[in-house]
Coordinates of C-alpha atoms and ligand atoms in Angstrom, one line a residue:
X282 CA -72.3 -268.0 -192.9
X283 CA -71.9 -267.7 -189.7
X284 CA -72.7 -264.8 -187.6
X285 CA -69.4 -262.8 -186.9
X286 CA -69.8 -261.3 -183.1
X287 CA -68.6 -258.2 -182.3
X288 CA -65.7 -259.8 -180.2
X289 CA -64.5 -262.0 -183.3
X290 CA -64.6 -258.8 -185.3
X291 CA -62.5 -256.8 -182.5
X292 CA -59.7 -259.5 -182.7
X293 CA -60.0 -259.7 -186.7
X294 CA -59.4 -255.8 -186.4
X295 CA -56.8 -255.7 -184.1
X296 CA -54.9 -258.4 -185.5
X297 CA -55.4 -256.9 -188.9
X298 CA -53.9 -253.5 -187.7
X299 CA -50.9 -255.2 -186.2
X300 CA -49.7 -258.4 -184.9
X301 CA -50.1 -258.4 -181.1
X302 CA -47.8 -260.0 -178.4
X303 CA -48.9 -263.1 -177.4
X304 CA -50.6 -262.4 -174.2
X305 CA -48.9 -265.9 -172.8
X306 CA -45.3 -264.5 -173.5
X307 CA -46.3 -261.2 -171.9
X308 CA -47.5 -262.6 -168.9
X309 CA -44.4 -265.0 -168.7
X310 CA -42.0 -261.9 -169.1
X311 CA -44.2 -260.0 -166.1
X312 CA -43.6 -263.1 -163.9
X313 CA -40.1 -263.3 -164.7
X314 CA -39.6 -259.7 -163.9
X315 CA -40.9 -260.5 -160.1
X316 CA -38.9 -263.0 -159.9
X317 CA -35.6 -261.4 -160.8
X318 CA -36.3 -258.3 -158.6
X319 CA -34.4 -259.0 -155.6
X320 CA -31.2 -260.3 -158.0
X321 CA -31.7 -256.8 -159.6
X322 CA -31.5 -255.1 -156.3
X323 CA -28.4 -257.1 -155.4
X324 CA -26.8 -255.8 -158.8
X325 CA -27.8 -252.2 -158.0
X326 CA -26.6 -252.3 -154.6
X327 CA -23.0 -253.5 -155.6
X328 CA -22.8 -251.0 -158.3
X329 CA -24.0 -248.3 -155.9
X330 CA -21.1 -249.5 -153.5
X331 CA -18.3 -249.0 -156.3
X332 CA -19.5 -246.1 -158.5
X333 CA -17.3 -244.9 -161.0
X334 CA -17.0 -241.3 -162.6
X335 CA -17.5 -240.4 -166.3
X336 CA -15.3 -242.3 -168.6
X337 CA -13.6 -244.3 -165.8
X338 CA -16.6 -246.8 -165.6
X339 CA -13.9 -249.7 -166.0
X340 CA -15.2 -251.9 -163.1
X341 CA -19.0 -251.5 -163.8
X342 CA -18.2 -252.1 -167.4
X343 CA -16.6 -255.6 -166.7
X344 CA -19.5 -256.5 -164.3
X345 CA -21.9 -255.8 -167.3
X346 CA -19.8 -257.8 -169.9
X347 CA -19.5 -260.6 -167.6
X348 CA -23.4 -261.0 -167.2
X349 CA -24.3 -260.5 -170.8
X350 CA -21.6 -262.9 -171.9
X351 CA -22.9 -265.4 -169.1
X352 CA -26.3 -265.1 -170.9
X353 CA -25.0 -266.0 -174.3
X354 CA -25.4 -262.5 -175.6
X355 CA -22.8 -261.2 -178.2
X356 CA -21.0 -258.3 -176.6
X357 CA -18.8 -255.6 -177.9
X358 CA -16.5 -253.7 -175.1
X359 CA -14.9 -250.5 -174.2
X360 CA -17.1 -248.5 -176.7
X361 CA -16.7 -245.0 -176.2
X362 CA -14.0 -245.9 -173.5
X363 CA -15.8 -248.1 -171.2
X364 CA -19.2 -248.5 -172.7
X365 CA -20.6 -252.1 -173.4
X366 CA -23.0 -253.1 -176.2
X367 CA -25.0 -256.4 -176.1
X368 CA -26.9 -257.7 -179.2
X369 CA -29.4 -260.3 -178.8
X370 CA -30.8 -261.8 -181.8
X371 CA -34.4 -263.2 -181.4
X372 CA -35.8 -266.4 -183.1
X373 CA -37.7 -264.5 -185.4
X374 CA -36.8 -261.6 -187.9
X375 CA -38.3 -258.2 -186.8
X376 CA -37.1 -254.7 -186.0
X377 CA -33.9 -254.0 -184.1
X378 CA -34.6 -252.3 -180.7
X379 CA -32.1 -250.5 -178.5
X380 CA -32.4 -250.1 -175.0
X381 CA -29.9 -247.5 -173.1
X382 CA -28.7 -247.3 -169.7
X383 CA -26.3 -244.6 -168.5
X384 CA -23.3 -246.1 -166.2
X385 CA -21.8 -243.2 -164.7
X386 CA -21.5 -241.7 -160.9
X387 CA -21.0 -238.4 -159.7
X388 CA -18.0 -236.5 -157.5
X389 CA -20.6 -236.2 -154.3
X390 CA -19.8 -237.8 -151.0
X391 CA -22.3 -240.0 -149.9
X392 CA -24.1 -239.0 -146.5
X393 CA -26.7 -242.0 -146.3
X394 CA -25.9 -244.8 -143.8
X395 CA -26.8 -247.6 -145.9
X396 CA -24.8 -251.0 -145.6
X397 CA -24.0 -250.3 -149.3
X398 CA -23.2 -247.0 -149.1
X399 CA -20.2 -245.9 -151.1
X400 CA -16.8 -245.3 -149.4
X401 CA -15.0 -244.5 -152.6
X402 CA -13.0 -241.5 -153.1
X403 CA -11.0 -239.6 -155.8
X404 CA -9.7 -236.4 -156.8
X405 CA -11.6 -234.3 -159.5
X406 CA -10.6 -230.9 -160.8
X407 CA -8.1 -230.9 -158.1
X408 CA -10.1 -231.4 -155.5
X409 CA -10.7 -234.4 -153.0
X410 CA -14.4 -235.9 -153.2
X411 CA -16.2 -238.9 -152.5
X412 CA -18.0 -240.9 -155.4
X413 CA -21.6 -241.6 -155.7
X414 CA -24.3 -243.1 -157.8
X415 CA -26.2 -239.5 -156.8
X416 CA -28.4 -239.5 -160.0
X417 CA -29.6 -243.4 -160.2
X418 CA -27.5 -244.8 -162.7
X419 CA -26.6 -247.5 -160.8
X420 CA -30.6 -248.6 -160.9
X421 CA -30.6 -248.3 -164.6
X422 CA -27.6 -250.4 -165.2
X423 CA -29.3 -253.1 -162.8
X424 CA -32.7 -252.6 -164.8
X425 CA -30.9 -253.2 -168.2
X426 CA -29.0 -256.2 -166.7
X427 CA -32.1 -257.7 -165.6
X428 CA -34.1 -256.7 -169.0
X429 CA -31.5 -258.6 -170.9
X430 CA -31.3 -261.8 -168.7
X431 CA -35.1 -262.0 -169.1
X432 CA -35.0 -261.5 -173.1
X433 CA -32.4 -263.8 -173.2
X434 CA -34.1 -266.5 -171.8
X435 CA -37.2 -265.9 -174.3
X436 CA -35.0 -265.5 -176.9
X437 CA -36.3 -268.0 -179.2
X438 CA -39.8 -266.0 -179.0
X439 CA -38.5 -262.8 -180.0
X440 CA -39.0 -260.9 -183.4
X441 CA -36.1 -258.8 -184.3
X442 CA -32.8 -258.0 -182.4
X443 CA -32.2 -256.2 -179.1
X444 CA -29.4 -254.0 -178.4
X445 CA -28.6 -253.3 -174.9
X446 CA -26.5 -250.0 -174.8
X447 CA -24.7 -249.3 -171.6
X448 CA -23.4 -245.9 -172.1
X449 CA -20.6 -244.3 -170.0
X450 CA -20.4 -240.2 -169.2
X451 CA -23.6 -239.4 -169.4
X452 CA -22.9 -236.7 -166.7
X453 CA -20.2 -235.2 -169.3
X454 CA -16.8 -236.3 -170.0
X455 CA -13.8 -235.1 -168.0
X456 CA -12.4 -231.8 -169.6
X457 CA -10.8 -232.4 -172.6
X458 CA -12.3 -235.7 -173.3
X459 CA -14.8 -236.9 -175.5
X460 CA -17.7 -239.3 -174.3
X461 CA -21.1 -240.3 -173.5
X462 CA -24.0 -241.0 -176.1
X463 CA -22.4 -238.5 -178.7
X464 CA -19.2 -240.3 -178.6
X465 CA -21.2 -243.8 -179.0
X466 CA -23.3 -242.7 -182.0
X467 CA -20.0 -241.6 -183.6
X468 CA -18.5 -245.0 -182.8
X469 CA -21.3 -246.5 -184.8
X470 CA -23.4 -248.0 -181.8
X471 CA -26.7 -247.4 -184.1
X472 CA -25.2 -249.4 -186.9
X473 CA -24.5 -253.1 -187.2
X474 CA -27.2 -254.1 -187.3
X475 CA -28.9 -250.7 -187.8
X476 CA -31.2 -249.5 -185.0
X477 CA -35.0 -249.0 -185.9
X478 CA -35.8 -247.6 -182.5
X479 CA -34.5 -246.5 -179.1
X480 CA -36.0 -246.7 -175.4
X481 CA -34.5 -245.1 -172.2
X482 CA -35.8 -244.3 -168.8
X483 CA -34.4 -242.2 -165.8
X484 CA -35.0 -243.2 -162.3
X485 CA -36.6 -240.1 -160.4
X486 CA -36.3 -239.5 -156.3
X487 CA -38.7 -236.7 -156.6
X488 CA -41.7 -238.2 -158.3
X489 CA -43.9 -240.7 -156.9
X490 CA -42.9 -244.6 -156.2
X491 CA -44.0 -246.6 -159.3
X492 CA -45.3 -243.5 -161.5
X493 CA -44.3 -243.2 -164.9
X494 CA -44.0 -239.8 -166.1
X495 CA -43.7 -238.7 -170.0
X496 CA -44.2 -236.1 -172.6
X497 CA -44.4 -236.3 -176.3
X498 CA -41.9 -233.9 -178.6
X499 CA -39.9 -231.8 -176.2
X500 CA -39.4 -233.7 -173.1
X501 CA -35.9 -232.4 -171.9
X502 CA -34.1 -229.2 -173.1
X503 CA -31.3 -228.6 -175.2
X504 CA -28.4 -227.3 -173.2
X505 CA -26.2 -224.6 -174.9
X506 CA -23.1 -223.0 -173.2
X507 CA -22.3 -219.2 -174.2
X508 CA -19.2 -217.4 -173.6
X509 CA -19.3 -213.4 -173.9
X510 CA -16.3 -211.4 -174.3
X511 CA -16.5 -207.4 -174.1
X512 CA -13.8 -204.7 -175.1
X513 CA -13.4 -201.5 -173.6
X514 CA -10.7 -199.3 -173.0
X515 CA -8.9 -199.1 -169.7
X516 CA -8.9 -195.8 -167.5
X517 CA -8.6 -194.6 -164.1
X518 CA -11.5 -195.4 -161.9
X519 CA -11.8 -191.4 -161.4
X520 CA -12.1 -190.4 -165.0
X521 CA -14.3 -193.0 -166.8
X522 CA -14.7 -190.4 -169.7
X523 CA -11.1 -191.3 -170.5
X524 CA -12.1 -194.8 -171.3
X525 CA -15.0 -197.2 -172.3
X526 CA -16.0 -199.2 -169.4
X527 CA -16.6 -203.0 -170.0
X528 CA -18.4 -203.6 -166.8
X529 CA -21.2 -201.1 -167.2
X530 CA -21.4 -202.3 -171.1
X531 CA -21.9 -206.0 -169.6
X532 CA -24.5 -204.6 -167.3
X533 CA -26.4 -203.7 -170.2
X534 CA -26.0 -206.6 -172.3
X535 CA -27.2 -208.9 -169.3
X536 CA -30.2 -206.8 -168.9
X537 CA -31.1 -206.8 -172.7
X538 CA -30.6 -210.4 -172.8
X539 CA -33.4 -210.9 -170.1
X540 CA -35.6 -209.7 -172.9
X541 CA -34.9 -212.4 -175.2
X542 CA -37.2 -214.8 -173.6
X543 CA -39.7 -212.5 -171.7
X544 CA -40.3 -210.2 -175.2
X545 CA -39.1 -212.0 -178.3
X546 CA -39.8 -215.6 -178.3
X547 CA -43.1 -217.3 -178.4
X548 CA -43.6 -218.7 -174.7
X549 CA -47.0 -220.3 -175.7
X550 CA -45.2 -223.2 -177.8
X551 CA -42.6 -223.8 -175.6
X552 CA -40.5 -222.6 -172.4
X553 CA -37.1 -221.2 -172.8
X554 CA -34.5 -220.1 -170.4
X555 CA -31.4 -217.9 -170.6
X556 CA -29.1 -217.5 -167.7
X557 CA -25.7 -215.6 -167.2
X558 CA -24.0 -217.7 -164.6
X559 CA -20.5 -216.2 -164.6
X560 CA -19.2 -213.0 -165.0
X561 CA -15.4 -211.5 -164.3
X562 CA -14.0 -208.2 -165.0
X563 CA -11.4 -205.9 -163.2
X564 CA -8.8 -206.2 -160.4
X565 CA -8.9 -203.4 -158.2
X566 CA -11.4 -200.6 -157.2
X567 CA -10.0 -197.3 -159.0
X568 CA -9.3 -199.1 -162.2
X569 CA -11.6 -199.4 -165.0
X570 CA -10.4 -202.7 -166.7
X571 CA -10.1 -203.1 -170.7
X572 CA -12.0 -206.5 -170.8
X573 CA -15.3 -208.3 -169.3
X574 CA -16.3 -211.8 -169.6
X575 CA -19.3 -213.7 -169.1
X576 CA -20.7 -217.1 -169.4
X577 CA -23.9 -218.7 -169.1
X578 CA -26.4 -221.4 -170.5
X579 CA -29.5 -221.2 -173.1
X580 CA -32.0 -223.9 -172.4
X581 CA -34.7 -224.7 -175.3
X582 CA -37.3 -227.3 -176.4
X583 CA -37.6 -226.7 -179.8
X584 CA -34.9 -226.5 -182.5
X585 CA -36.3 -223.6 -184.4
X586 CA -36.6 -221.6 -181.3
X587 CA -33.1 -222.6 -180.1
X588 CA -32.0 -220.9 -183.7
X589 CA -34.1 -217.7 -183.1
X590 CA -32.5 -217.3 -179.4
X591 CA -29.1 -217.8 -180.4
X592 CA -29.7 -215.1 -183.2
X593 CA -31.1 -212.9 -180.9
X594 CA -28.3 -213.1 -178.5
X595 CA -25.8 -212.5 -181.3
X596 CA -27.6 -209.1 -182.4
X597 CA -28.2 -208.1 -179.0
X598 CA -24.3 -208.5 -177.6
X599 CA -22.9 -206.8 -180.5
X600 CA -25.1 -203.9 -180.7
X601 CA -25.5 -202.9 -177.4
X602 CA -21.5 -203.2 -177.0
X603 CA -21.3 -201.0 -180.4
X604 CA -24.0 -198.5 -179.2
X605 CA -21.6 -198.0 -176.3
X606 CA -18.7 -197.5 -178.0
X607 CA -17.3 -200.8 -177.1
X608 CA -17.2 -204.1 -179.2
X609 CA -18.3 -207.8 -177.7
X610 CA -18.4 -211.1 -179.4
X611 CA -20.6 -214.2 -178.3
X612 CA -19.5 -217.8 -178.7
X613 CA -22.4 -220.2 -178.6
X614 CA -21.4 -223.8 -177.8
X615 CA -24.1 -226.6 -178.4
X616 CA -23.7 -229.3 -175.8
X617 CA -26.9 -231.3 -175.8
X618 CA -29.5 -231.4 -178.5
X619 CA -33.5 -231.4 -177.3
X620 CA -34.5 -235.0 -175.7
X621 CA -37.2 -235.2 -178.4
X622 CA -39.9 -237.9 -178.1
X623 CA -40.9 -238.9 -181.4
X624 CA -45.0 -238.2 -181.2
X625 CA -46.2 -241.0 -182.9
X626 CA -43.7 -243.4 -181.2
X627 CA -44.9 -241.9 -177.8
X628 CA -48.7 -242.3 -178.7
X629 CA -48.1 -246.0 -179.9
X630 CA -46.0 -246.8 -176.9
X631 CA -47.8 -245.3 -174.1
X632 CA -49.9 -248.5 -173.7
X633 CA -46.9 -250.4 -172.7
X634 CA -45.9 -248.0 -169.9
X635 CA -49.7 -248.2 -168.3
X636 CA -49.1 -252.4 -168.5
X637 CA -46.1 -251.9 -166.8
X638 CA -47.4 -249.2 -163.8
X639 CA -51.2 -249.4 -164.1
X640 CA -53.5 -247.0 -165.9
X641 CA -53.6 -244.2 -163.7
X642 CA -50.0 -244.4 -162.7
X643 CA -48.3 -243.2 -166.1
X644 CA -48.6 -239.4 -166.1
X645 CA -48.0 -236.5 -169.0
X646 CA -45.9 -233.8 -167.3
X647 CA -44.7 -230.5 -168.5
X648 CA -41.3 -230.5 -170.1
X649 CA -38.2 -230.1 -168.3
X650 CA -35.3 -227.5 -168.5
X651 CA -32.6 -230.3 -167.7
X652 CA -30.7 -231.8 -170.3
X653 CA -30.1 -235.7 -171.0
X654 CA -27.7 -237.0 -173.7
X655 CA -30.1 -239.6 -174.5
X656 CA -30.9 -236.7 -177.1
X657 CA -28.1 -237.6 -179.3
X658 CA -29.5 -241.1 -180.0
X659 CA -33.1 -239.3 -180.9
X660 CA -31.3 -237.3 -183.3
X661 CA -30.6 -240.1 -185.4
X662 CA -33.4 -242.5 -184.5
X663 CA -37.0 -242.3 -183.2
X664 CA -36.6 -242.7 -179.6
X665 CA -38.8 -242.7 -176.3
X666 CA -37.4 -241.4 -172.9
X667 CA -39.3 -241.3 -170.0
X668 CA -39.0 -241.0 -166.1
X669 CA -39.8 -243.7 -163.5
X670 CA -40.9 -242.4 -160.0
X671 CA -38.7 -243.9 -157.2
X672 CA -39.2 -241.8 -154.3
X673 CA -38.6 -243.0 -150.9
X674 CA -41.8 -243.8 -148.7
X675 CA -40.7 -241.5 -145.7
X676 CA -40.7 -238.6 -148.1
X677 CA -43.5 -236.3 -150.0
X678 CA -42.3 -235.8 -153.5
X679 CA -44.2 -232.3 -153.6
X680 CA -42.4 -231.5 -150.0
X681 CA -39.2 -233.0 -148.8
X682 CA -37.8 -235.4 -151.4
X683 CA -34.1 -235.3 -151.8
X684 CA -32.9 -234.3 -155.2
X685 CA -30.6 -235.7 -157.7
X686 CA -27.1 -234.8 -157.3
X687 CA -27.1 -234.4 -153.6
X688 CA -25.0 -236.3 -150.8
X689 CA -28.5 -237.5 -149.4
X690 CA -29.9 -238.9 -152.7
X691 CA -32.0 -241.8 -152.1
X692 CA -34.5 -244.1 -154.2
X693 CA -37.0 -246.5 -153.2
X694 CA -35.8 -249.7 -155.0
X695 CA -39.3 -250.9 -155.7
X696 CA -39.4 -248.4 -158.2
X697 CA -36.8 -250.6 -160.1
X698 CA -39.6 -253.4 -160.9
X699 CA -41.7 -250.8 -162.7
X700 CA -38.8 -249.7 -165.0
X701 CA -37.9 -253.3 -165.6
X702 CA -41.3 -254.2 -166.6
X703 CA -41.5 -250.9 -169.1
X704 CA -38.7 -251.9 -170.6
X705 CA -39.8 -255.4 -171.3
X706 CA -43.3 -254.3 -172.5
X707 CA -41.8 -251.7 -174.9
X708 CA -39.4 -254.2 -176.3
X709 CA -42.2 -256.8 -177.1
X710 CA -44.9 -254.7 -177.8
X711 CA -42.7 -253.1 -180.4
X712 CA -41.5 -256.3 -181.9
X713 CA -45.0 -257.7 -182.4
X714 CA -46.3 -254.1 -183.9
X715 CA -44.2 -254.2 -186.7
Ligands
NI913 NI1 -28.8 -238.7 -164.4

């Protein structure tokens, strides 16, 4: 009997645990990623120059659909208004992997002096405004177009199916409209064929170039909006004892709401935020009004904590009002769920990110209290969402990097290659793990 060497044993063990990607295929994909970089940047610049608002991504959708069709990928158009879904079947059977890019721009007037800066203008909520890809969704579209091109080229070697989801309205549909991930899910984007896993990324102008950041479990917060109505009794401002002052009741409610996070949730588990962002009451200095109204947002990273906070807020609002002789009601609207990275999936996939960005360049971060509608997919199937750093070289991420949603928003396009490689690695690694 031949002696089994340690390295032979290692090979045996790893193939026994899960089939690994053929290193030749992986190497080829990485070479093709580098080769497509300049084309990907061109696509990004074109989309950047002609940005479109949420649920209005008509031209963007057409460009994506034309590209996917040219690759021989099966295409569904006008999903959730302007969304595009591409389905690429590999040569061998395997899992269905969805990759998602959001497509929409924002009502922001670009201040950058780039040759491809946006000059688009529109009216939004009755105001004249520019339109700008001020969150980097243009890079997401270009990265996924490049991913599609490379995977299509290597189709015969792929195990399973890749679904490319180009999603409209991540920033929120216009008033009175549905849209975004939630609508795509409702329209069956995760069915036919049924999606097993979904991956998504967000470029970040405020994170070092080429660094990938992630967190298992709650990465980004659930966002809920609330509205509180306080009913008092109107009186002359000189004679408050004749009425019930809803402004003073509101002040008590606001103060008591501060105790929800500070005094009654276990902050060692996850952070949480309760913000009152708006208050309206009264019309004149010497009139105590009958009614006050306020609104705000709640951010949580854990569904149980979210329920507890809602319950406590309801109790505070109604009971504080009652204790002061007023009545109050609170309406809490769940907007976006927690962007929840399946812990087992996250653990399995970190190595794929390391292959894209380098071992030391994949960093675990604390959770983020912003929200992301990728969460709607993760409610249905295991998903993994992460950030790709693309801070321009003349800025310091810890000091003067320009934030998202601002007129000076800028990303270093070199970050896109890291994002592309990450998407390719995640896809093929997952295929060959099954
Ligand atoms: Ni964004």
